[in-house]
Amino acid sequence: MISVDAIAVEFSGDTLFSDVSFVINENDKIALMGKNGAGKSTMMKIIAGQQKASRGHVRFPKDAVIAYLPQHLLTDDSCTVFEEASKAFKDIFEMRDEMARLNKELETRTDYESDAYMSIIEKVSDLGEKFYALEEINYEAEVEKALRGLGFKREDFHRLTSEFSGGWRMRIELAKILLQKPDLILLDEPTNHVDIESVIWLEDFLINKAKAVLVISHDKTFIDNITNRTIEVTMGRIYDYKANYTHYLQLREERRSHQIKAYQEQQKFIADNQAFIDRFKGTYSKTNQVNSRERMLEKLQIIEIDEIDTTALKLRFPPSIRSGDYPVTVEGLTKSYGEHTVFSNANLSISRGEKVSFVGRNGEGKSTMIKAIMGEIEVEGQCSLGHNVKVGYFAQNQASLLDPNLTIFQTVDEVAEGDVRTQIKNILGRFMFSGDDLEKKVGVLSGGEKTRLAMVKLLLEPVNLLILDEPTNHLDLKSKDVLKEAQLAFDGTLILVSHDRDFLQGLSHKVFEFKDKRVIEHFETIDAFLVRNRIENLKEIDLKA
């Protein structure tokens, strides 16, 4: 059991939260929710021991293991993937090596009666008791199973971590955490940069094999599937619900309704008493009653109504110009990098108005296919856009293409057309840009802010073929909802690469699966594909690990 006792955090006199207390029990699976800036990541860092609270304490048993996965991390570039993941068992390996060293020393010493000799025997005995009490584990098999579950191939195991992107390094760190079998796993946005199949594997692990879990995530399906409790951070305090995210939303709405009713009743009570005070103030016979009511009102604690985003922006793409019948046609397409073939003899055609998903493990060719469609890379075979096709393209590096010298407002204003120009501030506000932020130069924005701004810009450009490559990594739940609503109403053709299942639901009615150097067409919704795919891939991972 891990106890958070009356912790508070203050910055320059401002209170982020105060007197927050709760207990994390064994097997609790908790979603830590709240709007941006509420203090979720700060609270997680305090529990992880990465940051100190202004007041209060986090208490846990002496032998408890707490593992923390932040959003941004660095791995050791001098190690291979397998070596880095094996560091999960570092303490066990060190214990084993120390036992071997001490036993070797005992073999060479002859001072059998000395205190030093007896001290070594005691150390070996203590280490042996701990070591042999551990569950017998095939460590190499466990490392391989975790790495394959998170998307690595066997040929990746002996590559240096320096050869991998930040997203893949995050998976290595996640593998280390999972292999430690900690008492509490702290995860801050663990599904960013992870493909659908790996997210499904992670869910299965957290549900069936992990102990306590505390997670911050904007992936609604992920947190709904794995959590049984939700802690909301709001207005400097917390609310604790024994419910997953979807049920929590219902309970929170009920809570606000009760708050509003209680607030209205309190305001009427205050008004009635203030009217009495105003009427009889100065009346000698009512002096005691007036004074009593004044003191009562002074001590009265005003009921607060929890913050909620009340914006109701409905964003739509401009009507698209009619394209040809087949905006995208691919025939016999092959792409290789040196001796590595990404896909071979791929064929696909996308009809006007279709909304399709590209799915598969990272590295199987989804983004490569998009680059081929966009004409950004050379390929073998035919890849063509249809008649009168105007493309809107959101790549994973889209943020880096923004003009750093423009302000946030100018960036959007230069592409907005018609009536939507009167809504620019509201649109930007929906994507967490408001007030003085609008005059910030793009060059000073964080990566996440640039990604959100690039998405706003894309939403306002008139196109009839929209290609989105992992568009939701830096978007919160409300921003994702806005984007999804806009895509549902979009009357053009949509190609979507995403690992966010909730975002894909209802958007895609055809799936192109990238697997084993092939592109396989499935005439089914993403939900039907995932139900079947989940069973196949979990069995495959268990069999091959």
XYZ file of N, CA and C in Angstrom, residues 179-357:
537
model
N 9.535 -5.518 -17.018
C 10.305 -6.684 -16.592
C 10.649 -6.654 -15.109
N 10.681 -5.463 -14.513
C 10.986 -5.352 -13.079
C 9.844 -5.846 -12.194
N 8.655 -5.986 -12.778
C 7.461 -6.385 -12.026
C 7.297 -5.526 -10.772
N 7.230 -4.206 -10.942
C 7.185 -3.312 -9.784
C 5.849 -3.366 -9.057
N 5.878 -2.861 -7.823
C 4.635 -2.780 -7.042
C 3.727 -1.684 -7.574
N 4.328 -0.655 -8.151
C 3.555 0.440 -8.742
C 4.247 0.897 -10.016
N 3.485 0.944 -11.112
C 3.993 1.455 -12.382
C 3.343 2.813 -12.626
N 4.177 3.840 -12.848
C 3.717 5.194 -13.154
C 3.981 5.459 -14.635
N 2.930 5.721 -15.398
C 3.048 5.891 -16.842
C 2.488 7.254 -17.256
N 3.328 8.083 -17.867
C 2.907 9.400 -18.346
C 2.852 9.363 -19.867
N 1.649 9.287 -20.420
C 1.395 9.200 -21.860
C 2.167 8.040 -22.502
N 1.934 6.806 -22.064
C 2.725 5.678 -22.572
C 2.400 5.266 -23.997
N 1.238 5.680 -24.545
C 0.857 5.207 -25.877
C 1.311 6.130 -26.993
N 1.892 7.282 -26.668
C 2.451 8.129 -27.715
C 3.572 7.384 -28.419
N 3.561 7.403 -29.724
C 4.604 6.789 -30.559
C 4.575 5.263 -30.543
N 3.512 4.664 -30.014
C 3.419 3.201 -29.973
C 2.262 2.761 -30.862
N 2.499 1.751 -31.735
C 1.456 1.334 -32.672
C 0.348 0.560 -31.951
N -0.754 0.352 -32.668
C -1.945 -0.251 -32.075
C -1.661 -1.628 -31.488
N -0.941 -2.453 -32.235
C -0.698 -3.813 -31.762
C 0.107 -3.800 -30.468
N 1.066 -2.885 -30.354
C 1.857 -2.794 -29.125
C 1.030 -2.233 -27.971
N 0.118 -1.314 -28.273
C -0.779 -0.797 -27.230
C -1.657 -1.924 -26.687
N -2.158 -2.759 -27.583
C -2.985 -3.889 -27.164
C -2.177 -4.849 -26.290
N -0.924 -5.111 -26.687
C -0.057 -5.973 -25.879
C 0.166 -5.353 -24.503
N 0.406 -4.034 -24.469
C 0.634 -3.341 -23.201
C -0.602 -3.422 -22.310
N -1.770 -3.233 -22.898
C -3.017 -3.363 -22.132
C -3.114 -4.732 -21.476
N -2.874 -5.765 -22.260
C -2.974 -7.133 -21.742
C -2.005 -7.333 -20.580
N -0.801 -6.788 -20.713
C 0.186 -6.926 -19.642
C -0.274 -6.205 -18.384
N -0.713 -4.954 -18.531
C -1.097 -4.161 -17.367
C -2.320 -4.747 -16.657
N -3.251 -5.304 -17.430
C -4.469 -5.862 -16.847
C -4.179 -7.173 -16.128
N -3.393 -8.041 -16.755
C -3.251 -9.416 -16.277
C -1.992 -9.701 -15.473
N -0.948 -8.869 -15.616
C 0.318 -9.198 -14.973
C 0.866 -8.108 -14.064
N 0.476 -6.855 -14.288
C 0.988 -5.766 -13.456
C 0.246 -5.710 -12.127
N 0.901 -5.119 -11.143
C 0.251 -4.876 -9.858
C -0.472 -3.531 -9.946
N -0.093 -2.560 -9.116
C -0.767 -1.257 -9.161
C -0.224 -0.424 -10.330
N -1.109 0.340 -10.952
C -0.746 1.194 -12.088
C -1.399 2.561 -11.903
N -0.625 3.628 -12.153
C -1.149 4.991 -12.190
C -0.755 5.569 -13.536
N -1.744 5.969 -14.342
C -1.455 6.360 -15.718
C -2.092 7.701 -16.065
N -1.329 8.521 -16.801
C -1.847 9.731 -17.435
C -1.901 9.440 -18.925
N -3.053 9.610 -19.540
C -3.164 9.313 -20.967
C -4.321 10.073 -21.586
N -4.157 10.427 -22.855
C -5.246 11.024 -23.632
C -5.876 9.988 -24.563
N -5.484 8.718 -24.399
C -6.052 7.634 -25.199
C -7.237 7.049 -24.426
N -8.434 7.463 -24.791
C -9.642 7.105 -24.037
C -9.860 5.599 -23.983
N -9.697 4.909 -25.098
C -9.915 3.468 -25.106
C -8.906 2.762 -24.214
N -7.658 3.192 -24.262
C -6.599 2.593 -23.443
C -6.931 2.706 -21.954
N -7.256 3.913 -21.494
C -7.511 4.067 -20.056
C -8.832 3.414 -19.646
N -9.815 3.394 -20.537
C -11.061 2.681 -20.222
C -10.809 1.192 -20.048
N -9.946 0.643 -20.887
C -9.698 -0.800 -20.855
C -8.900 -1.240 -19.636
N -7.958 -0.394 -19.180
C -7.042 -0.879 -18.141
C -7.384 -0.403 -16.730
N -8.188 0.666 -16.577
C -8.359 1.254 -15.245
C -9.671 0.841 -14.590
N -9.639 0.826 -13.257
C -10.843 0.574 -12.468
C -11.090 1.705 -11.467
N -10.303 2.767 -11.594
C -10.407 3.887 -10.659
C -9.916 5.148 -11.370
N -10.522 6.288 -11.074
C -10.123 7.555 -11.688
C -9.950 8.609 -10.604
N -8.785 9.250 -10.604
C -8.530 10.363 -9.694
C -8.426 11.626 -10.538
N -9.319 12.563 -10.279
C -9.346 13.824 -11.026
C -8.674 14.918 -10.202
N -7.734 15.615 -10.831
C -7.094 16.771 -10.214
C -7.759 18.018 -10.788
N -8.382 18.819 -9.914
C -9.075 20.011 -10.387
C -9.121 21.071 -9.296
N -8.809 22.295 -9.675
C -8.913 23.443 -8.770
C -8.170 23.215 -7.449
N -6.992 22.579 -7.536
C -6.147 22.417 -6.368
C -6.509 21.278 -5.444
N -7.484 20.445 -5.834
C -7.858 19.307 -4.989
C -8.131 18.108 -5.896
N -8.510 16.990 -5.280
C -8.790 15.795 -6.075
C -10.168 15.237 -5.764
N -10.693 14.489 -6.731
C -11.889 13.675 -6.527
C -11.529 12.251 -6.928
N -11.918 11.306 -6.101
C -11.521 9.915 -6.285
C -12.754 9.076 -6.610
N -12.756 8.440 -7.778
C -13.903 7.647 -8.217
C -13.490 6.183 -8.395
N -14.283 5.275 -7.905
C -14.057 3.845 -8.147
C -14.730 3.489 -9.473
N -14.189 4.034 -10.543
C -14.812 3.865 -11.855
C -13.783 4.128 -12.943
N -14.003 3.532 -14.132
C -13.116 3.834 -15.247
C -13.486 5.194 -15.838
N -12.798 5.611 -16.885
C -12.926 6.983 -17.392
C -14.354 7.313 -17.839
N -14.945 6.439 -18.652
C -16.287 6.729 -19.174
C -17.304 6.866 -18.040
N -17.259 5.955 -17.064
C -18.176 6.035 -15.928
C -17.878 7.273 -15.083
N -16.598 7.609 -14.959
C -16.197 8.806 -14.212
C -16.814 10.063 -14.812
N -16.848 10.147 -16.148
C -17.438 11.325 -16.786
C -18.906 11.495 -16.382
N -19.626 10.371 -16.307
C -21.031 10.424 -15.886
C -21.138 10.868 -14.431
N -20.293 10.290 -13.575
C -20.326 10.648 -12.154
C -19.919 12.104 -11.931
N -18.951 12.585 -12.723
C -18.521 13.980 -12.585
C -19.651 14.937 -12.963
N -20.396 14.576 -14.003
C -21.515 15.426 -14.405
C -22.585 15.455 -13.306
N -22.829 14.300 -12.680
C -23.778 14.253 -11.562
C -23.266 15.117 -10.407
N -21.963 15.059 -10.147
C -21.372 15.855 -9.068
C -21.558 17.351 -9.331
N -21.318 17.771 -10.568
C -21.477 19.187 -10.904
C -22.939 19.624 -10.776
N -23.842 18.721 -11.138
C -25.267 19.050 -11.012
C -25.629 19.289 -9.551
N -25.102 18.428 -8.665
C -25.348 18.608 -7.229
C -24.703 19.900 -6.730
N -23.490 20.176 -7.228
C -22.798 21.407 -6.827
C -23.586 22.643 -7.248
N -24.069 22.619 -8.479
C -24.829 23.766 -8.994
C -26.092 23.974 -8.158
N -26.792 22.863 -7.856
C -28.008 22.970 -7.054
C -27.691 23.514 -5.664
N -26.634 22.974 -5.028
C -26.252 23.427 -3.683
C -25.805 24.888 -3.714
N -25.088 25.265 -4.786
C -24.618 26.652 -4.916
C -25.814 27.614 -5.034
N -26.781 27.231 -5.860
C -27.961 28.083 -6.046
C -28.742 28.230 -4.738
N -28.879 27.107 -4.007
C -29.581 27.170 -2.719
C -28.816 28.038 -1.728
N -27.486 27.932 -1.732
C -26.677 28.746 -0.829
C -26.791 30.230 -1.180
N -26.788 30.532 -2.489
C -26.896 31.934 -2.908
C -28.238 32.533 -2.487
N -29.304 31.705 -2.552
C -30.619 32.177 -2.106
C -30.597 32.418 -0.593
N -29.939 31.497 0.135
C -29.813 31.632 1.582
C -29.066 32.918 1.932
N -27.972 33.193 1.205
C -27.186 34.415 1.446
C -28.025 35.652 1.137
N -28.730 35.610 0.003
C -29.541 36.772 -0.402
C -30.644 37.054 0.621
N -31.304 35.995 1.130
C -32.375 36.173 2.105
C -31.836 36.804 3.396
N -30.667 36.289 3.850
C -30.092 36.829 5.080
C -29.566 38.245 4.886
N -28.996 38.525 3.706
C -28.499 39.869 3.445
C -29.660 40.867 3.379
N -30.801 40.398 2.825
C -31.990 41.257 2.768
C -32.475 41.580 4.184
N -32.446 40.571 5.073
C -32.834 40.796 6.468
C -31.897 41.802 7.120
N -30.570 41.638 6.881
C -29.579 42.548 7.480
C -29.795 43.970 6.974
N -29.990 44.113 5.659
C -30.177 45.444 5.074
C -31.454 46.109 5.596
N -32.493 45.285 5.812
C -33.781 45.840 6.236
C -33.761 46.302 7.690
N -33.104 45.494 8.568
C -33.209 45.790 10.003
C -31.931 46.366 10.611
N -30.906 46.616 9.799
C -29.678 47.208 10.329
C -30.006 48.586 10.908
N -29.629 48.799 12.140
C -29.948 50.072 12.808
C -31.207 50.008 13.645
N -31.966 48.909 13.524
C -33.163 48.727 14.351
C -32.749 48.108 15.678
N -32.958 48.831 16.781
C -32.432 48.412 18.085
C -32.918 47.023 18.478
N -34.176 46.728 18.250
C -34.736 45.445 18.697
C -34.199 44.260 17.886
N -33.604 44.537 16.716
C -33.101 43.465 15.855
C -31.568 43.404 15.837
N -30.935 44.192 16.702
C -29.467 44.299 16.652
C -28.788 42.937 16.802
N -29.206 42.155 17.801
C -28.565 40.862 18.028
C -28.744 39.915 16.832
N -29.941 39.915 16.276
C -30.197 39.048 15.120
C -29.372 39.471 13.905
N -29.292 40.810 13.691
C -28.495 41.323 12.570
C -27.030 40.952 12.735
N -26.480 41.169 13.950
C -25.065 40.840 14.201
C -24.805 39.351 14.026
N -25.740 38.536 14.512
C -25.582 37.087 14.400
C -25.532 36.643 12.939
N -26.415 37.222 12.125
C -26.457 36.834 10.710
C -25.225 37.354 9.957
N -24.717 38.512 10.325
C -23.508 39.046 9.692
C -22.312 38.131 9.978
N -22.193 37.698 11.244
C -21.096 36.796 11.602
C -21.226 35.462 10.865
N -22.461 34.978 10.760
C -22.699 33.717 10.069
C -22.276 33.810 8.599
N -22.642 34.909 7.928
C -22.279 35.085 6.516
C -20.771 35.231 6.339
N -20.104 35.879 7.306
C -18.655 36.046 7.219
C -17.934 34.701 7.285
N -18.466 33.780 8.086
C -17.832 32.472 8.263
C -18.269 31.450 7.204
N -19.285 31.809 6.448
C -19.840 30.845 5.488
C -18.828 30.525 4.388
N -18.600 29.250 4.142
C -17.698 28.809 3.069
C -18.510 28.670 1.789
N -18.148 29.489 0.807
C -18.903 29.515 -0.436
C -18.651 28.227 -1.222
N -19.724 27.613 -1.690
C -19.630 26.385 -2.488
C -19.027 26.714 -3.850
N -18.025 25.922 -4.250
C -17.395 26.127 -5.550
C -17.930 25.104 -6.548
N -18.079 25.551 -7.778
C -18.490 24.649 -8.856
C -17.247 24.311 -9.667
N -16.998 23.024 -9.854
C -15.780 22.594 -10.533
C -15.690 23.162 -11.944
N -14.456 23.415 -12.347
C -14.209 23.935 -13.688
C -14.635 22.907 -14.728
N -15.116 23.398 -15.829
C -15.446 22.519 -16.944
C -15.327 23.331 -18.219
N -14.887 22.664 -19.283
C -14.750 23.336 -20.571
C -16.141 23.446 -21.191
N -16.652 24.659 -21.261
C -18.015 24.861 -21.766
C -18.044 25.275 -23.228
N -16.864 25.298 -23.893
C -16.847 25.674 -25.306
C -17.596 24.634 -26.115
N -18.295 25.094 -27.128
C -19.103 24.185 -27.939
C -18.796 24.388 -29.420
N -17.518 24.582 -29.725
C -17.099 24.834 -31.094
C -17.345 23.610 -31.965
N -17.967 23.812 -33.103
C -18.149 22.747 -34.081
C -17.346 23.139 -35.317
N -16.213 22.473 -35.505
C -15.319 22.837 -36.597
C -15.556 21.916 -37.780
N -15.680 22.491 -38.960
C -15.885 21.703 -40.169
C -14.886 22.116 -41.230
N -14.502 21.137 -42.044
C -13.669 21.463 -43.188
C -14.498 22.230 -44.214
N -13.861 23.118 -44.974
C -14.583 23.757 -46.076
C -15.045 22.693 -47.070
N -16.168 22.909 -47.762
C -16.617 21.926 -48.761
C -15.500 21.643 -49.760
N -15.306 20.361 -50.082
C -14.199 19.999 -50.974
C -14.647 19.998 -52.432
N -13.709 20.382 -53.302
C -13.951 20.314 -54.740
C -13.990 18.844 -55.152
N -14.857 18.509 -56.080
C -15.013 17.106 -56.501
C -13.739 16.627 -57.200
N -13.246 15.475 -56.759
C -12.075 14.875 -57.397
C -12.526 13.787 -58.362
N -11.535 13.110 -58.984
C -11.858 11.969 -59.827
C -12.364 10.811 -58.994
N -12.799 9.733 -59.661
C -13.390 8.589 -58.965
C -12.394 7.896 -58.040
N -11.117 7.880 -58.422
C -10.095 7.198 -57.620
C -8.954 8.168 -57.304
N -9.051 8.865 -56.165
C -8.010 9.837 -55.813
C -6.618 9.221 -55.654
N -6.551 7.941 -55.242
C -5.258 7.279 -55.046
C -5.285 5.901 -55.705
N -4.266 5.640 -56.533
C -4.115 4.328 -57.161
C -2.655 3.896 -57.049
N -2.447 2.688 -56.529
C -1.099 2.130 -56.369
C -1.077 0.754 -57.019
N -0.090 0.518 -57.909
C 0.000 -0.755 -58.620
C 1.436 -1.269 -58.593
N 1.617 -2.491 -58.097
C 2.911 -3.158 -58.111
C 4.022 -2.353 -57.455
N 3.718 -1.729 -56.315
C 4.676 -0.810 -55.690
C 5.647 -1.564 -54.788
N 6.934 -1.296 -54.975
C 7.980 -1.884 -54.142
C 8.907 -0.778 -53.659
N 9.284 -0.858 -52.382
C 10.223 0.114 -51.827
C 11.237 -0.602 -50.954
N 12.511 -0.356 -51.251
C 13.597 -0.934 -50.473
C 14.584 0.146 -50.096
N 15.223 -0.051 -48.960
C 16.351 0.777 -48.539
C 17.551 -0.158 -48.431
N 18.416 -0.124 -49.449
C 19.520 -1.069 -49.475
C 18.978 -2.480 -49.613
N 19.394 -3.365 -48.698
C 18.931 -4.751 -48.743
C 17.609 -4.952 -48.006
N 17.136 -3.899 -47.326
C 15.888 -4.015 -46.548
C 14.691 -3.623 -47.403
N 13.790 -4.575 -47.630
C 12.556 -4.315 -48.380
C 11.445 -3.950 -47.412
N 10.847 -2.775 -47.618
C 9.759 -2.328 -46.744
C 8.466 -3.028 -47.141
N 8.097 -2.956 -48.427
C 6.971 -3.724 -48.955
C 7.261 -4.032 -50.421
N 6.587 -5.068 -50.913
C 6.859 -5.543 -52.264
C 5.553 -5.794 -53.009
N 5.498 -5.296 -54.266
C 4.348 -5.537 -55.152
C 3.021 -5.169 -54.482
N 2.995 -4.004 -53.849
C 1.781 -3.556 -53.145
C 0.785 -2.951 -54.124
N -0.485 -3.252 -53.889
C -1.558 -2.706 -54.717
C -2.663 -2.177 -53.821
N -3.159 -0.994 -54.145
C -4.338 -0.477 -53.439
C -4.982 0.621 -54.276
N -6.279 0.742 -54.128
C -7.009 1.846 -54.758
C -8.021 2.375 -53.757
N -8.139 3.687 -53.717
C -9.035 4.340 -52.769
C -10.024 5.183 -53.559
N -11.303 4.911 -53.340
C -12.358 5.610 -54.085
C -12.657 6.971 -53.465
N -13.245 7.847 -54.274
C -13.630 9.179 -53.801
C -14.602 9.053 -52.620
N -14.305 9.757 -51.539
C -15.162 9.768 -50.358
C -14.883 8.667 -49.361
N -14.022 7.708 -49.700
C -13.701 6.638 -48.750
C -12.843 7.174 -47.603
N -13.046 6.587 -46.434
C -12.218 6.876 -45.264
C -11.554 5.561 -44.858
N -10.233 5.490 -45.008
C -9.503 4.242 -44.792
C -8.419 4.436 -43.742
N -8.042 3.312 -43.103
C -6.966 3.315 -42.105
C -5.796 2.493 -42.614
